[in-house]
Amino acid sequence: MNSFTEENYLKAIFKLSSKNSGGVSTNSIAESLNTKASSVTDMIKKLSDKKLVNYKKYQGVNLTKKGKEIAVSIIRNHRLWEVFLVEKLNFKWDEVHDLAEDLEHIKSKKLTDQLDAFLEFPKYDPHGDPIPDKDGNINRHQDITLADLKKKEQGVVVGVKEHSKSYLNYLENTNLVLGSEIKVTDIIDFDKSMTITVNKKQEVNISNQASKNLIIKKL
Amino acid sequence: MNSFTEENYLKAIFKLSSKNSGGVSTNSIAESLNTKASSVTDMIKKLSDKKLVNYKKYQGVNLTKKGKEIAVSIIRNHRLWEVFLVEKLNFKWDEVHDLAEDLEHIKSKKLTDQLDAFLEFPKYDPHGDPIPDKDGNINRHQDITLADLKKKEQGVVVGVKEHSKSYLNYLENTNLVLGSEIKVTDIIDFDKSMTITVNKKQEVNISNQASKNLIIKKL
DNA sequence: TATTACTTTTAGACTAATCTAAAAATATAT
DNA sequence: ATATATTTTTAGATTAGTCTAAAAGTAATA
Ligand SMILES: [Mn+2]
Ligand SMILES: [Mn+2]
Ligand SMILES: [Mn+2]
Ligand SMILES: [Mn+2]
């Protein structure tokens, strides 16, 4: 089968290709995996030999159908494990990502599907990211962030685009968790920072850096 | 930290040293890990440099305190995951070992301890093997097997010494699972095969090969 | 004790994944 | 279009873990 390393490359390519269209660049893969471009080129050749990516020198890569399937199944594993850790083992949402990075590579269809059933087929992980179903279908939610809201508009927090401990911690401390209701009360033109009301009670100031990473469903 | 490979060596050495006393031989490690003696020698040197084993050329190895702690913690992980798979995810006892071999290497004290709590601190795994507690204490049960019983003696199945799918399957088909009550009704002197009564109902013939792998608590 | 058998270690080679430094290709800017 | 900057690939090394074949050490046997 495929090594953990190969799987991590496939996952990275999958995520990068959903961001921008066209082939995924060597450098962007290197950056997202904290490795060097030369290492990426080597691995791409291997994945190409295995028919998991389409690759022409200097043109970037794209996943094949098979490559995409593997990537999605790993993401499915990752997000199911995150749900398990939070729902069943009392982990906080800022503690689960690194563990899920390891758990996602345990390859067993039965394990994944039984875990899914045990968790009662969750649709979203603890960060609001959609969980691919058994057949690999993903329900992406639209990409509206708090930064896109105008003054007086309202919304509900449905996800985060940034998964760092420090960001998640900051959110929790300001009560900006999944399901929180938000109303924009003011926007400073200079730096795009906002004043918002959380759950009709709390008034909070939030920087543009922070608001553009908070995924919102408009009300 | 230590690689999966290093951890598997430590676990193998731990299990082998509890079998026979004295240093564990290179060949026995090689056999139990399906590898070659030369590979074992290389790895032993590395573990010795890391102070996880004591080693003198040609004299076999023994785990240091630290090496033993690591081995026990991996065994703890392994057995807890097996319980999880059987109790929560509806796996059969003959399906869990290989998955646990992978899961045991996920290193997180919090994960292990929370899993333990979630499973309500089980004392034994699905094969009757004792689960080390948080501090590494193991409750080994005595090593009486069905083959040690005499005619008319009775006992309860509390574990298995052989974990192969084929053996576990055979046991299940003859109702010889954990908790089954057994009475020896006859022993053939020639090949040590037995006739036994299972749960006061079923009469079964069992070979010496099979009976000496079934751990029993005498009644 | 000498010879033979077995076990263990060493020497040298291979693969996967990585790196640095240099060369080649592509993109950007005058 | 030419020069410059950036990106990507190649060349060559390194490290972990493994292997085969041969050498060295230990054990068993006559
Ligand atoms: Mn994650
Ligand atoms: Mn997540
Ligand atoms: Mn097992
Ligand atoms: Mn077991």
Coordinates of C-alpha atoms (C1' of nucleotides) and ligand atoms in Angstrom, one line a residue:
Chain A
M1 CA 0.0 0.0 0.0
N2 CA 1.0 3.6 0.4
S3 CA 3.2 5.0 3.1
F4 CA 2.1 7.6 5.6
T5 CA 4.3 10.1 3.7
E6 CA 2.7 9.4 0.4
E7 CA -0.7 9.8 2.0
N8 CA 0.3 13.1 3.5
Y9 CA 1.4 14.3 0.1
L10 CA -1.9 13.3 -1.5
K11 CA -3.9 15.0 1.3
A12 CA -1.8 18.2 0.9
I13 CA -2.3 18.2 -2.9
F14 CA -6.0 17.7 -2.5
K15 CA -6.4 20.6 -0.1
L16 CA -4.2 22.9 -2.3
S17 CA -6.1 22.1 -5.5
S18 CA -9.4 22.9 -3.9
K19 CA -8.0 26.4 -3.1
N20 CA -6.8 27.6 -6.5
S21 CA -7.6 26.0 -9.8
G22 CA -5.0 24.6 -12.2
G23 CA -2.0 22.4 -11.3
V24 CA -0.6 22.5 -7.7
S25 CA 2.9 24.0 -7.6
T26 CA 5.9 22.2 -6.2
N27 CA 6.6 25.1 -3.9
S28 CA 3.2 25.2 -2.4
I29 CA 3.3 21.5 -1.5
A30 CA 6.7 22.0 0.0
E31 CA 5.5 24.8 2.1
S32 CA 2.4 23.0 3.3
L33 CA 4.4 19.9 4.3
N34 CA 7.4 21.8 5.7
T35 CA 9.8 20.2 3.3
K36 CA 11.9 21.2 0.4
A37 CA 11.0 21.6 -3.2
S38 CA 13.5 19.0 -4.3
S39 CA 11.9 16.4 -2.0
V40 CA 8.5 17.2 -3.4
T41 CA 9.7 16.7 -7.0
D42 CA 11.0 13.2 -6.0
M43 CA 7.8 12.2 -4.3
I44 CA 5.7 13.6 -7.2
K45 CA 7.6 11.3 -9.5
K46 CA 6.8 8.3 -7.3
L47 CA 3.1 9.2 -7.0
S48 CA 3.0 9.7 -10.8
D49 CA 4.5 6.2 -11.3
K50 CA 1.8 4.9 -9.1
K51 CA -0.9 6.8 -11.1
L52 CA -2.0 8.8 -8.2
V53 CA -1.2 12.1 -9.7
N54 CA -0.9 13.5 -13.2
Y55 CA 2.4 15.3 -13.7
K56 CA 4.3 17.1 -16.4
K57 CA 7.6 18.6 -15.6
Y58 CA 7.4 22.2 -14.5
Q59 CA 3.6 22.1 -14.9
G60 CA 2.5 21.3 -11.4
V61 CA 0.4 18.3 -10.4
N62 CA -3.2 17.2 -10.1
L63 CA -4.7 14.1 -8.4
T64 CA -6.1 11.3 -10.5
K65 CA -9.4 9.8 -9.5
K66 CA -7.6 7.2 -7.5
G67 CA -5.4 9.8 -5.8
K68 CA -8.4 11.8 -4.9
E69 CA -10.2 8.8 -3.4
I70 CA -7.3 8.1 -1.1
A71 CA -7.0 11.7 -0.1
V72 CA -10.7 11.9 0.7
S73 CA -10.7 8.7 2.7
I74 CA -7.8 10.0 4.8
I75 CA -9.7 13.3 5.4
R76 CA -12.7 11.2 6.4
N77 CA -10.6 9.3 8.9
H78 CA -9.1 12.5 10.3
R79 CA -12.4 14.2 10.9
L80 CA -14.1 11.2 12.4
W81 CA -11.3 10.7 14.8
E82 CA -11.5 14.3 15.8
V83 CA -15.2 13.9 16.6
F84 CA -14.4 10.8 18.6
L85 CA -11.8 12.5 20.7
V86 CA -14.0 15.5 21.4
E87 CA -17.4 13.7 21.8
K88 CA -16.3 10.5 23.6
L89 CA -12.9 11.2 25.2
N90 CA -13.5 14.8 26.4
F91 CA -10.8 16.4 24.4
K92 CA -11.0 20.2 23.6
W93 CA -11.3 21.2 19.9
D94 CA -7.7 22.7 20.1
E95 CA -6.2 19.4 21.3
V96 CA -7.3 16.9 18.6
H97 CA -5.6 17.8 15.4
D98 CA -2.2 16.4 16.0
L99 CA -3.5 13.1 17.3
A100 CA -5.9 12.9 14.3
E101 CA -2.8 13.4 12.0
D102 CA -1.6 10.1 13.3
L103 CA -4.9 8.2 13.6
E104 CA -5.9 9.1 10.1
H105 CA -3.3 6.7 8.7
I106 CA -4.8 3.6 10.3
K107 CA -6.2 1.9 7.2
S108 CA -9.2 -0.2 7.8
K109 CA -12.5 0.3 6.0
K110 CA -14.3 -1.6 8.7
L111 CA -12.8 0.5 11.5
T112 CA -13.7 3.8 9.7
D113 CA -17.3 2.8 9.0
Q114 CA -17.9 1.3 12.4
L115 CA -16.5 4.4 14.0
D116 CA -18.8 6.5 11.8
A117 CA -21.7 4.5 13.0
F118 CA -20.7 4.6 16.6
L119 CA -20.5 8.4 16.4
E120 CA -24.0 8.3 14.7
F121 CA -22.8 9.6 11.3
P122 CA -21.7 13.1 12.2
K123 CA -21.8 15.6 9.3
Y124 CA -19.1 18.0 10.7
D125 CA -16.0 17.7 12.7
P126 CA -15.3 19.8 15.8
H127 CA -14.0 22.7 13.7
G128 CA -17.0 22.7 11.4
D129 CA -15.3 20.9 8.6
P130 CA -17.6 18.5 6.6
I131 CA -17.0 14.8 7.0
P132 CA -16.9 12.9 3.7
D133 CA -19.4 10.0 3.7
K134 CA -18.7 6.3 3.0
D135 CA -18.7 7.1 -0.8
G136 CA -16.5 10.1 -0.6
N137 CA -19.1 12.8 -1.0
I138 CA -18.3 16.0 0.8
N139 CA -20.8 18.7 1.7
R140 CA -18.7 21.8 1.5
H141 CA -20.3 24.8 3.2
Q142 CA -20.0 28.2 1.4
D143 CA -17.0 30.3 2.0
I144 CA -18.5 33.3 3.8
T145 CA -16.4 34.6 6.6
L146 CA -17.1 37.1 9.3
A147 CA -14.9 39.6 7.4
D148 CA -17.5 39.5 4.6
L149 CA -20.4 40.6 6.7
K150 CA -21.5 44.3 6.6
K151 CA -22.6 46.4 9.4
K152 CA -25.8 45.2 11.1
E153 CA -25.7 41.8 9.3
Q154 CA -26.1 38.7 11.4
G155 CA -24.7 35.2 11.2
V156 CA -23.9 31.9 13.0
V157 CA -20.4 30.5 13.4
V158 CA -20.2 27.3 11.4
G159 CA -16.5 26.7 11.1
V160 CA -12.9 27.9 11.2
K161 CA -10.3 28.2 8.4
E162 CA -7.3 28.3 10.7
H163 CA -6.7 25.4 13.1
S164 CA -3.9 26.6 15.3
K165 CA -4.1 26.1 19.0
S166 CA -3.7 29.9 19.6
Y167 CA -6.5 30.8 17.3
L168 CA -8.9 28.2 18.7
N169 CA -8.0 29.2 22.2
Y170 CA -8.7 32.9 21.4
L171 CA -12.1 32.0 19.9
E172 CA -13.1 29.9 22.9
N173 CA -12.1 32.7 25.3
T174 CA -14.3 35.2 23.4
N175 CA -17.2 32.7 23.2
L176 CA -16.8 32.4 19.4
V177 CA -17.5 28.7 19.1
L178 CA -19.6 26.7 16.6
G179 CA -23.2 27.8 16.9
S180 CA -22.5 31.2 18.4
E181 CA -24.7 34.0 17.0
I182 CA -23.0 37.1 15.8
K183 CA -24.2 40.6 14.9
V184 CA -21.8 43.2 13.4
T185 CA -22.2 46.5 15.2
D186 CA -19.3 48.4 13.7
I187 CA -16.5 48.1 11.2
I188 CA -13.4 50.4 11.4
D189 CA -12.6 51.4 7.8
F190 CA -8.9 51.8 8.5
D191 CA -7.9 48.3 9.5
K192 CA -11.2 46.4 8.9
S193 CA -11.4 45.4 12.5
M194 CA -15.0 44.9 13.8
T195 CA -17.1 45.3 16.8
I196 CA -19.5 42.5 17.1
T197 CA -22.1 41.2 19.6
V198 CA -21.8 37.5 20.5
N199 CA -25.0 35.7 21.5
K200 CA -26.8 39.0 22.0
K201 CA -24.8 39.6 25.1
Q202 CA -21.1 40.1 24.8
E203 CA -19.5 42.9 22.9
V204 CA -16.2 42.0 21.3
N205 CA -13.6 43.6 19.1
I206 CA -12.1 41.4 16.5
S207 CA -9.2 42.0 14.1
N208 CA -9.5 41.4 10.3
Q209 CA -6.9 38.6 10.7
A210 CA -9.2 36.9 13.1
S211 CA -12.5 37.6 11.4
K212 CA -11.5 36.4 8.0
N213 CA -10.8 32.9 9.4
L214 CA -14.2 32.5 10.9
I215 CA -16.7 30.8 8.6
I216 CA -20.2 32.1 9.0
K217 CA -23.7 31.2 7.8
K218 CA -25.7 34.4 7.2
L219 CA -29.0 34.8 9.0
Chain B
M1 CA 11.1 9.9 20.4
N2 CA 11.2 6.3 19.4
S3 CA 10.2 5.0 16.0
F4 CA 7.5 2.3 15.5
T5 CA 10.2 -0.1 14.7
E6 CA 12.1 0.6 17.9
E7 CA 8.9 0.2 19.9
N8 CA 8.2 -3.2 18.3
Y9 CA 11.6 -4.4 19.2
L10 CA 11.1 -3.3 22.8
K11 CA 7.8 -5.0 23.0
A12 CA 9.2 -8.2 21.5
I13 CA 12.1 -8.3 23.9
F14 CA 9.7 -7.7 26.8
K15 CA 7.5 -10.6 25.8
L16 CA 10.4 -12.9 25.2
S17 CA 12.1 -12.1 28.5
S18 CA 9.0 -12.9 30.5
K19 CA 9.0 -16.4 28.9
N20 CA 12.5 -17.6 29.7
S21 CA 14.9 -16.1 32.2
G22 CA 18.3 -14.6 31.3
G23 CA 19.2 -12.5 28.3
V24 CA 17.0 -12.6 25.2
S25 CA 18.8 -14.1 22.2
T26 CA 19.2 -12.3 18.9
N27 CA 17.7 -15.2 17.0
S28 CA 14.6 -15.3 19.1
I29 CA 14.0 -11.6 18.5
A30 CA 14.5 -12.1 14.8
E31 CA 12.1 -14.9 14.7
S32 CA 9.4 -13.1 16.6
L33 CA 9.7 -10.0 14.4
N34 CA 10.1 -11.9 11.1
T35 CA 13.4 -10.3 10.4
K36 CA 17.0 -11.4 10.2
A37 CA 19.6 -11.8 13.0
S38 CA 21.8 -9.1 11.5
S39 CA 19.0 -6.6 11.5
V40 CA 18.4 -7.4 15.2
T41 CA 22.1 -6.8 16.1
D42 CA 22.0 -3.4 14.4
M43 CA 18.8 -2.4 16.2
I44 CA 20.0 -3.7 19.6
K45 CA 23.1 -1.4 19.3
K46 CA 20.8 1.5 18.7
L47 CA 18.6 0.7 21.7
S48 CA 21.6 0.2 23.8
D49 CA 22.9 3.6 22.8
K50 CA 19.6 5.0 23.9
K51 CA 19.9 3.1 27.2
L52 CA 16.7 1.1 26.6
V53 CA 18.5 -2.2 26.7
N54 CA 21.5 -3.6 28.4
Y55 CA 23.7 -5.5 25.9
K56 CA 27.0 -7.2 25.8
K57 CA 28.1 -8.8 22.6
Y58 CA 27.1 -12.4 22.2
Q59 CA 25.3 -12.3 25.6
G60 CA 21.7 -11.4 24.6
V61 CA 19.8 -8.4 25.8
N62 CA 17.6 -7.2 28.7
L63 CA 15.4 -4.2 28.9
T64 CA 16.4 -1.3 31.2
K65 CA 13.8 0.2 33.5
K66 CA 13.1 2.8 30.9
G67 CA 12.9 0.2 28.1
K68 CA 10.5 -1.8 30.2
E69 CA 8.3 1.2 30.8
I70 CA 8.0 1.9 27.1
A71 CA 7.2 -1.7 26.3
V72 CA 4.5 -1.9 29.0
S73 CA 2.9 1.3 27.8
I74 CA 2.7 0.0 24.3
I75 CA 1.1 -3.2 25.6
R76 CA -1.4 -1.1 27.6
N77 CA -2.3 0.8 24.4
H78 CA -2.6 -2.4 22.4
R79 CA -5.0 -4.1 24.8
L80 CA -7.1 -1.0 25.5
W81 CA -7.6 -0.6 21.8
E82 CA -8.6 -4.2 21.4
V83 CA -11.2 -3.7 24.1
F84 CA -12.5 -0.6 22.4
L85 CA -12.8 -2.4 19.0
V86 CA -14.7 -5.3 20.5
E87 CA -16.8 -3.5 23.0
K88 CA -17.7 -0.3 21.2
L89 CA -17.2 -1.0 17.5
N90 CA -18.6 -4.5 17.3
F91 CA -15.4 -6.3 16.2
K92 CA -14.9 -10.0 16.8
W93 CA -12.0 -11.1 19.0
D94 CA -10.3 -12.6 16.0
E95 CA -10.4 -9.3 14.0
V96 CA -8.7 -6.9 16.4
H97 CA -5.1 -7.8 16.8
D98 CA -3.6 -6.4 13.5
L99 CA -5.4 -3.1 14.0
A100 CA -4.2 -2.8 17.5
E101 CA -0.7 -3.4 16.3
D102 CA -1.0 -0.1 14.5
L103 CA -3.1 1.8 17.0
E104 CA -0.7 0.9 19.9
H105 CA 1.9 3.3 18.5
I106 CA -0.2 6.4 18.8
K107 CA 1.7 8.1 21.6
S108 CA -0.5 10.3 23.9
K109 CA -0.8 9.7 27.6
K110 CA -4.0 11.7 27.6
L111 CA -5.5 9.6 24.8
T112 CA -4.6 6.3 26.5
D113 CA -5.9 7.4 29.9
Q114 CA -9.1 8.9 28.6
L115 CA -9.7 5.7 26.5
D116 CA -9.1 3.7 29.6
A117 CA -11.7 5.7 31.5
F118 CA -14.2 5.6 28.6
L119 CA -13.9 1.8 28.7
E120 CA -14.4 1.9 32.4
F121 CA -10.9 0.7 33.3
P122 CA -11.1 -2.9 31.9
K123 CA -8.8 -5.4 33.6
Y124 CA -8.5 -7.8 30.7
D125 CA -8.5 -7.6 26.9
P126 CA -10.7 -9.7 24.6
H127 CA -8.2 -12.5 24.7
G128 CA -8.0 -12.5 28.5
D129 CA -4.6 -10.8 28.6
P130 CA -4.3 -8.4 31.6
I131 CA -4.2 -4.7 30.9
P132 CA -1.4 -2.8 32.6
D133 CA -2.7 0.1 34.7
K134 CA -1.7 3.8 34.5
D135 CA 1.4 3.0 36.5
G136 CA 2.4 0.0 34.5
N137 CA 1.4 -2.7 37.0
I138 CA 0.3 -5.9 35.4
N139 CA -1.9 -8.6 37.0
R140 CA -0.6 -11.7 35.3
H141 CA -2.9 -14.7 35.8
Q142 CA -1.3 -18.0 36.5
D143 CA -0.2 -20.1 33.7
I144 CA -2.4 -23.1 34.0
T145 CA -3.7 -24.4 30.7
L146 CA -6.4 -26.9 29.9
A147 CA -3.6 -29.4 29.1
D148 CA -2.6 -29.3 32.8
L149 CA -6.0 -30.4 34.1
K150 CA -6.5 -34.0 35.1
K151 CA -9.5 -36.2 34.5
K152 CA -12.6 -35.0 36.3
E153 CA -11.1 -31.6 37.1
Q154 CA -13.0 -28.4 36.3
G155 CA -12.1 -24.9 35.2
V156 CA -13.1 -21.7 33.5
V157 CA -11.5 -20.3 30.3
V158 CA -9.7 -17.1 31.2
G159 CA -7.4 -16.5 28.3
V160 CA -5.6 -17.8 25.2
K161 CA -1.9 -18.1 24.6
E162 CA -2.2 -18.2 20.8
H163 CA -3.8 -15.3 19.0
S164 CA -4.1 -16.6 15.4
K165 CA -7.4 -16.1 13.6
S166 CA -7.6 -19.8 12.9
Y167 CA -7.3 -20.7 16.6
L168 CA -9.7 -18.1 17.8
N169 CA -12.2 -19.1 15.2
Y170 CA -11.9 -22.7 16.2
L171 CA -12.5 -21.9 19.8
E172 CA -15.6 -19.8 19.0
N173 CA -17.1 -22.6 16.9
T174 CA -16.7 -25.0 19.8
N175 CA -18.0 -22.5 22.3
L176 CA -14.7 -22.2 24.1
V177 CA -14.8 -18.5 24.8
L178 CA -13.8 -16.5 27.8
G179 CA -15.9 -17.6 30.7
S180 CA -16.8 -21.0 29.4
E181 CA -16.9 -23.7 32.0
I182 CA -15.0 -26.9 31.3
K183 CA -14.9 -30.4 32.8
V184 CA -12.4 -33.0 31.7
T185 CA -14.1 -36.2 31.1
D186 CA -11.3 -38.2 29.4
I187 CA -7.6 -38.0 28.4
I188 CA -6.1 -40.2 25.8
D189 CA -2.7 -41.2 27.0
F190 CA -1.2 -41.7 23.5
D191 CA -1.6 -38.2 22.2
K192 CA -2.8 -36.3 25.2
S193 CA -6.0 -35.3 23.4
M194 CA -9.0 -34.7 25.7
T195 CA -12.7 -35.1 25.8
I196 CA -14.3 -32.3 27.7
T197 CA -17.7 -31.0 28.6
V198 CA -18.3 -27.3 27.8
N199 CA -20.8 -25.4 29.9
K200 CA -22.3 -28.7 31.2
K201 CA -23.9 -29.4 27.8
Q202 CA -21.6 -29.9 24.8
E203 CA -19.1 -32.8 24.6
V204 CA -15.9 -31.8 22.6
N205 CA -12.7 -33.5 21.6
I206 CA -9.7 -31.3 21.8
S207 CA -6.1 -31.9 20.7
N208 CA -3.1 -31.3 23.0
Q209 CA -2.0 -28.5 20.6
A210 CA -5.2 -26.8 21.2
S211 CA -5.6 -27.5 24.9
K212 CA -2.2 -26.2 25.9
N213 CA -3.0 -22.8 24.5
L214 CA -6.1 -22.3 26.5
I215 CA -5.5 -20.6 29.8
I216 CA -7.8 -21.9 32.6
K217 CA -8.6 -21.0 36.2
K218 CA -9.2 -24.1 38.2
L219 CA -12.5 -24.5 40.0
Chain C
dT1 C1' 40.9 -31.3 23.5
dA2 C1' 39.9 -31.0 18.8
dT3 C1' 36.3 -30.8 15.5
dT4 C1' 31.9 -29.6 14.1
dA5 C1' 27.6 -27.1 14.5
dC6 C1' 25.2 -23.2 15.7
dT7 C1' 24.7 -18.3 16.9
dT8 C1' 26.0 -13.7 16.5
dT9 C1' 28.3 -10.0 14.5
dT10 C1' 30.5 -7.4 10.7
dA11 C1' 30.9 -5.8 6.0
dG12 C1' 28.8 -4.0 2.3
dA13 C1' 24.7 -3.1 -0.4
dC14 C1' 19.8 -1.5 -1.1
dT15 C1' 15.4 1.4 -0.6
dA16 C1' 12.6 5.4 1.1
dA17 C1' 12.7 9.9 2.3
dT18 C1' 15.1 13.7 3.0
dC19 C1' 18.7 17.5 2.3
dT20 C1' 22.0 21.2 -0.1
dA21 C1' 23.9 23.1 -4.0
dA22 C1' 23.9 23.7 -8.7
dA23 C1' 21.7 23.5 -13.3
dA24 C1' 17.7 24.1 -16.2
dA25 C1' 13.2 26.0 -17.2
dT26 C1' 9.8 29.5 -16.8
dA27 C1' 8.1 34.0 -15.5
dT28 C1' 8.9 39.1 -14.9
dA29 C1' 10.7 43.5 -15.9
dT30 C1' 13.0 46.7 -18.3
Chain D
dA1 C1' 13.9 40.9 -26.8
dT2 C1' 17.2 40.6 -23.3
dA3 C1' 18.4 40.5 -18.7
dT4 C1' 17.0 39.3 -14.1
dA5 C1' 14.4 36.8 -10.8
dT6 C1' 11.9 32.9 -9.4
dT7 C1' 10.6 28.2 -9.7
dT8 C1' 11.6 23.6 -10.5
dT9 C1' 14.5 19.8 -11.4
dT10 C1' 18.8 17.2 -11.1
dA11 C1' 23.0 15.5 -8.9
dG12 C1' 25.0 13.7 -5.1
dA13 C1' 24.9 12.8 0.1
dT14 C1' 22.8 11.2 4.4
dT15 C1' 19.9 8.4 7.7
dA16 C1' 16.9 4.5 9.2
dG17 C1' 16.0 0.0 8.5
dT18 C1' 16.7 -3.9 6.1
dC19 C1' 19.1 -7.8 3.5
dT20 C1' 23.0 -11.4 2.0
dA21 C1' 27.3 -13.4 2.6
dA22 C1' 31.2 -14.0 5.2
dA23 C1' 33.8 -13.8 9.5
dA24 C1' 34.1 -14.4 14.4
dG25 C1' 32.6 -16.3 18.7
dT26 C1' 30.3 -19.8 21.6
dA27 C1' 28.4 -24.4 22.4
dA28 C1' 28.1 -29.3 21.7
dT29 C1' 30.2 -33.6 20.6
dA30 C1' 33.3 -37.1 19.9
Ligands
MN1 MN -7.5 18.6 12.0
MN2 MN -10.8 19.4 12.0
MN3 MN -3.3 -8.5 20.2
MN4 MN -5.1 -9.3 23.0

